[in-house]
Coordinates of C-alpha atoms in Angstrom, one line a residue:
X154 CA 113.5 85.8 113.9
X155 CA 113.7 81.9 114.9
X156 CA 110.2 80.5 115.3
X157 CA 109.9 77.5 117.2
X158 CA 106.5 76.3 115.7
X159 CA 105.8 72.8 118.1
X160 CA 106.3 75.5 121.1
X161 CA 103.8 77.9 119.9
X162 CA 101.2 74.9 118.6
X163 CA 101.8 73.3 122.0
X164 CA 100.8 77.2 124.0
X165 CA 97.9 77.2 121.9
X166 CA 96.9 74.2 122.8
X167 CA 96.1 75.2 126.2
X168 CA 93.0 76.5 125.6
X169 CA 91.8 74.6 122.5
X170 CA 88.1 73.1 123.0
X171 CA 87.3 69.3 121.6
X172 CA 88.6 68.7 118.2
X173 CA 89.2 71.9 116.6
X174 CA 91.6 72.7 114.4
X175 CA 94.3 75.1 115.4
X176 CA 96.4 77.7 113.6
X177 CA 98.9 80.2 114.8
X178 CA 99.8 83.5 112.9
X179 CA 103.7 83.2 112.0
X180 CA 104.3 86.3 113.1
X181 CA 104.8 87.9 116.5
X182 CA 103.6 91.3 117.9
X183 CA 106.1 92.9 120.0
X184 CA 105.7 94.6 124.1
X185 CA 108.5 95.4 125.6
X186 CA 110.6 92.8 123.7
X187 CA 108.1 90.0 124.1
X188 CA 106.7 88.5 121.0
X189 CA 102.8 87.5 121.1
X190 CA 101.3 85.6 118.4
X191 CA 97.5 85.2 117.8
X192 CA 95.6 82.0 117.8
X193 CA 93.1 81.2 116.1
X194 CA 90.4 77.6 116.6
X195 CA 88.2 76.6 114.0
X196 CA 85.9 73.9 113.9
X197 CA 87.4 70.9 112.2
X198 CA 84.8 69.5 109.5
X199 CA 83.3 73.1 108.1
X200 CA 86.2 75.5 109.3
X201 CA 84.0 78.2 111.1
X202 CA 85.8 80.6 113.4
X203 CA 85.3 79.4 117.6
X204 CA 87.5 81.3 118.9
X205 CA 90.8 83.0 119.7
X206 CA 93.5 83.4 122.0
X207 CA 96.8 85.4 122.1
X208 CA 100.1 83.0 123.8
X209 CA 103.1 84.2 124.5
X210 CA 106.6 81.5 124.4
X211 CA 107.6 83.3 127.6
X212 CA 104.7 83.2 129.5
X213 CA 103.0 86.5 130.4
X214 CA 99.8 86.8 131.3
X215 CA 99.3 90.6 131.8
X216 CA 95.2 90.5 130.9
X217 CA 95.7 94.6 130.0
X218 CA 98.6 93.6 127.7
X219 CA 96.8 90.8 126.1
X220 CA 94.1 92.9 125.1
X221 CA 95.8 95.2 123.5
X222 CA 97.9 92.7 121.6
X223 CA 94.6 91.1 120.4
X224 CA 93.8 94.2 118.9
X225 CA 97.1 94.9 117.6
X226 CA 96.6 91.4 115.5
X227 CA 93.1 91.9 114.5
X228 CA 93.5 95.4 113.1
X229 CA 96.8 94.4 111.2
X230 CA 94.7 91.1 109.4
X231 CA 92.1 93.5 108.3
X232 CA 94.4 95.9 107.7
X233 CA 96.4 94.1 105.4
X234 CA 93.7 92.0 103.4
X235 CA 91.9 95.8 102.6
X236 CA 95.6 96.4 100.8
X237 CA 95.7 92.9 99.2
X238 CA 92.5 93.6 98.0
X239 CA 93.8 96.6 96.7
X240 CA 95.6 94.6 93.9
X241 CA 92.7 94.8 91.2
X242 CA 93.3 98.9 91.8
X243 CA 96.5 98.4 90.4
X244 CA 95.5 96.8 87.2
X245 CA 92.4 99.7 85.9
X246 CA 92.2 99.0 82.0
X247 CA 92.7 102.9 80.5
X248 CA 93.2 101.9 77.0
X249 CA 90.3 103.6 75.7
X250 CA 91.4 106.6 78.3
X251 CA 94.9 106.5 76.6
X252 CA 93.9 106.5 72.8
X253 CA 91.8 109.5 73.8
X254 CA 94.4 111.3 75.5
X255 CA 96.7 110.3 72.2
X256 CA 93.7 112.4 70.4
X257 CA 93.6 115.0 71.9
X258 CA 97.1 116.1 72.2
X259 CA 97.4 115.6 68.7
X260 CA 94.1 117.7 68.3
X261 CA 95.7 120.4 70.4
X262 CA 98.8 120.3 68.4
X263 CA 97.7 120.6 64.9
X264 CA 94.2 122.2 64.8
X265 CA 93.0 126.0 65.1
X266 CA 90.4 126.1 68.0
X267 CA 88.1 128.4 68.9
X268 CA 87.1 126.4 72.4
X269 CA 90.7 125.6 72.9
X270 CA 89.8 125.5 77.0
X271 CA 87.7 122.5 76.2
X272 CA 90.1 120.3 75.3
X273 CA 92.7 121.2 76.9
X274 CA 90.7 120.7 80.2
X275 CA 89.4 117.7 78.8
X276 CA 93.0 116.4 77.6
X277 CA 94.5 117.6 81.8
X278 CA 91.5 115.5 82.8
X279 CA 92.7 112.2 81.1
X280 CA 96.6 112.7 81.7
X281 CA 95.7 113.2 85.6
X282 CA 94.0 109.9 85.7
X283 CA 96.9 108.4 84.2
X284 CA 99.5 110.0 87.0
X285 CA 96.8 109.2 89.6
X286 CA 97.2 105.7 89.0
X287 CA 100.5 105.6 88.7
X288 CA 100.9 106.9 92.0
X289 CA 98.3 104.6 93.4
X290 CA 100.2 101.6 91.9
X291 CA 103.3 103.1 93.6
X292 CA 101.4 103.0 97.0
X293 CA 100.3 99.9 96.6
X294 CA 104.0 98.5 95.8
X295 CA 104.9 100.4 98.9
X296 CA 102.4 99.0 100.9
X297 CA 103.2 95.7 99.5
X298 CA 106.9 95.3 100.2
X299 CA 105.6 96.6 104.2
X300 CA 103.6 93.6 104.4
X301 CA 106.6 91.1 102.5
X302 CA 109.4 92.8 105.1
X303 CA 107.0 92.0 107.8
X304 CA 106.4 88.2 106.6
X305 CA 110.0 87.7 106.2
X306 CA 111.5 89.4 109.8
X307 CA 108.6 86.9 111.5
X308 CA 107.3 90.0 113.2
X309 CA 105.2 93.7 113.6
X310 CA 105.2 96.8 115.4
X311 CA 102.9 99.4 116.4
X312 CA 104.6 101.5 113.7
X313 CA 104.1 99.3 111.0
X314 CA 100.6 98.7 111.8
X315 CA 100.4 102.7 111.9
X316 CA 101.9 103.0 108.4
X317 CA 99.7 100.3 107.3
X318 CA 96.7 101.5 108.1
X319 CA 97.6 105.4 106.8
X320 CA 97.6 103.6 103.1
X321 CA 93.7 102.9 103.4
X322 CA 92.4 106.4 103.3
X323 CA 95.3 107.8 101.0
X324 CA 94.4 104.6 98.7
X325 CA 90.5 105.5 98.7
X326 CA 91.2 109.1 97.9
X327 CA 93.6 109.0 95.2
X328 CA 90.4 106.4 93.5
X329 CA 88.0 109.5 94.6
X330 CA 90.1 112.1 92.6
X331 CA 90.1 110.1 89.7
X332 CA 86.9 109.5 89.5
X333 CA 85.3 113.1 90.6
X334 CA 87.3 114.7 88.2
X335 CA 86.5 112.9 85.5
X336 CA 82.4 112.9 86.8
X337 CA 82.7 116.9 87.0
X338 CA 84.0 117.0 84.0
X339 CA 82.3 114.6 81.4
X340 CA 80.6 117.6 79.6
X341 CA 83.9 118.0 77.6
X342 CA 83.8 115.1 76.1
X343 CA 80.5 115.6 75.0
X344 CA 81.5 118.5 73.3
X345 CA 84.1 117.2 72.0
X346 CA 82.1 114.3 70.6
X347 CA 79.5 116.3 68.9
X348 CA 82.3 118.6 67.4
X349 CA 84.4 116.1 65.7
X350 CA 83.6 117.2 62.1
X351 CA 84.3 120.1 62.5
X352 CA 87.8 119.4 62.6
X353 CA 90.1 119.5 59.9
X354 CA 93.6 117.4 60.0
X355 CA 92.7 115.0 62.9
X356 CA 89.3 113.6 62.9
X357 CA 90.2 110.5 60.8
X358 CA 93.2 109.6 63.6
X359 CA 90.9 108.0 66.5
X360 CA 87.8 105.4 66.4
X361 CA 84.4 107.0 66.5
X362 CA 83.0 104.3 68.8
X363 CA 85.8 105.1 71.1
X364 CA 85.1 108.6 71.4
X365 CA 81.6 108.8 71.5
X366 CA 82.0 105.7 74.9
X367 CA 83.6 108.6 76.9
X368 CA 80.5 110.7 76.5
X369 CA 78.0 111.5 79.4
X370 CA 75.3 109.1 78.3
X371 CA 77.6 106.2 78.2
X372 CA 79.5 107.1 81.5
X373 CA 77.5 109.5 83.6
X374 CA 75.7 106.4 85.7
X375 CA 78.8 104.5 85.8
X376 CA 80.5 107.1 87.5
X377 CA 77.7 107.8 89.9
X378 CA 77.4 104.6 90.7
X379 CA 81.5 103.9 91.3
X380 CA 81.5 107.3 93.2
X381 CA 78.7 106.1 95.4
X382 CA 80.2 102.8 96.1
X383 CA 83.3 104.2 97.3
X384 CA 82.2 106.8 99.4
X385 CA 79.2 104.5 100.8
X386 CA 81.0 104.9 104.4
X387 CA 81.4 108.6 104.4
X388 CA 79.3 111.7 103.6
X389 CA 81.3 113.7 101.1
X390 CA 80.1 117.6 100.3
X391 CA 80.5 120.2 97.9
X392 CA 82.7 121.6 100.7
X393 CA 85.0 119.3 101.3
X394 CA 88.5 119.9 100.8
X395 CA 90.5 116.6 99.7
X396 CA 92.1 116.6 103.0
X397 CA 88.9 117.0 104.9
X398 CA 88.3 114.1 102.9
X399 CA 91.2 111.8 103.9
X400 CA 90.4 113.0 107.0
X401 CA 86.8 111.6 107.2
X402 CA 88.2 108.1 105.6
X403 CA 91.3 107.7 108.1
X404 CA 88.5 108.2 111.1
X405 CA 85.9 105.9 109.4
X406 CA 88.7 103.1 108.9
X407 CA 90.5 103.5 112.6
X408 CA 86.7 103.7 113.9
X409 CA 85.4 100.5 112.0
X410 CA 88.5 98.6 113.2
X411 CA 87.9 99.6 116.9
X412 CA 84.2 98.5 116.2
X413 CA 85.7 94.6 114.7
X414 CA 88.3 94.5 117.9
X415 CA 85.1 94.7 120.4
X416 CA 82.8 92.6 118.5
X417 CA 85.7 89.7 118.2
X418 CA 87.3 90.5 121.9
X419 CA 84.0 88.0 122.9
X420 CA 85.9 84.8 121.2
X421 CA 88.9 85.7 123.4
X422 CA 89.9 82.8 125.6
X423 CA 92.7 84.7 127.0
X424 CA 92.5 86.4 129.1
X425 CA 88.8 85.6 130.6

């Protein structure tokens, strides 16, 4: 989509205040085949946020329409830096999580074991962090290459903001299932620890240090304390199912945003 950048610079300059400094979002939000962009006016020596306004190249002034645009562009910037900052997720370091796994498929392949369960649960616990993340990363990417089409075409939708914002709570839950399961399950490592002698071919094939840092006093608290942070918006029960849970997320998220749009709808200069 052409942009004509002095057109949009010269709209926004309309309601600029003394000498702030002014910058317009590159890309448009569409209504009925009119493209709004959002502007936004910061001072000029210490770059604090004055104000906004949302200028169209064709002129409308619909106060109703304007409103909702705002809010179409303020939800999409918070939208998308909660998935940029997503980009840590992506890069978890497993490699003690790994070299346990390694152990314990070999420990399932080659020993006699009278508490087989154990580590076979303990083993499913490890290989489902590992596809967990894998299909976190693959959300991500997805979400990603949503925001890089968007930045290239020059403009977004209300779908693509939809889409967007459906990656927060699926993003947040896929971190939740990793971490619960591992939490409910930490006893088996324990075990597991404590039982290593009494193994016969494959107790020499993995680093005691290693083994014993997946135990319960060395990643109880941790987990506790992870698990807290990332449910610190939402109360999560014993009886929650994990789509009661996405649930709970995808209403906390759309709710905080409507909460940001009303408290920044007072910097508006546009409509009055």
């Amino acid at each position: 989509m052409n942009v004509d950048k002095k057109r949009h610079l010269e709209l926004g300059k309309i309601h600029k205040k003394g000498f702030e400094k002014i910058e317009v979002n590159p890309y448009a939000y569409f209504i009925d085949d009119t493209p709004y962009y959002f502007v936004l006016y910061k001072s000029r020596f210490i770059g604090t946020e004055r104000g906004y306004a949302i200028i169209s190249p064709e002129q409308h002034e619909d106060k109703n329409v304007k409103r909702e645009v705002f809010a179409a562009h303020i939800k999409y910037a918070i939208t998308t830096n909660n998935i940029e900052d997503g980009l840590d997720r992506t890069r978890v370091e497993l490699t003690s999580h790994e070299k346990v796994k390694v152990h314990l498929e070999n420990i399932l392949s080659i020993e006699q074991l009278k508490n087989r369960d154990v580590y076979k649960r303990a083993f499913e616990t490890l290989e489902l962090m590992f596809t967990l993340q894998e299909e976190f990363n693959e959300q991500w990417n997805e979400a990603q290459r949503r925001i890089d089409d968007i930045n290239k075409k020059g403009f977004f939708s209300e779908d693509d903001l939809e889409e967007l914002m459906s990656y927060i709570p699926t993003f947040n839950l896929i971190q939740y299932k990793q971490l619960h399961k591992r939490y409910i399950n930490r006893e088996d490592f324990d075990f597991i620890y404590e039982n290593r002698n009494h193994l016969k071919q494959s107790k020499s094939l993995i680093d005691i240090k290693i083994l014993k840092s997946m135990t319960s006093p060395y990643v109880k608290q941790e987990l506790e304390n992870l698990l807290k942070k990332l449910t610190k918006n939402i109360v999560v029960t014993s009886f929650d199912t994990y789509d009661s849970i996405h649930q709970k997320w995808e209403d906390t998220f759309k709710r905080g945003l409507e909460n940001r749009v009303e408290k920044e709808i007072e910097l508006l200069r546009n409509p009055c």
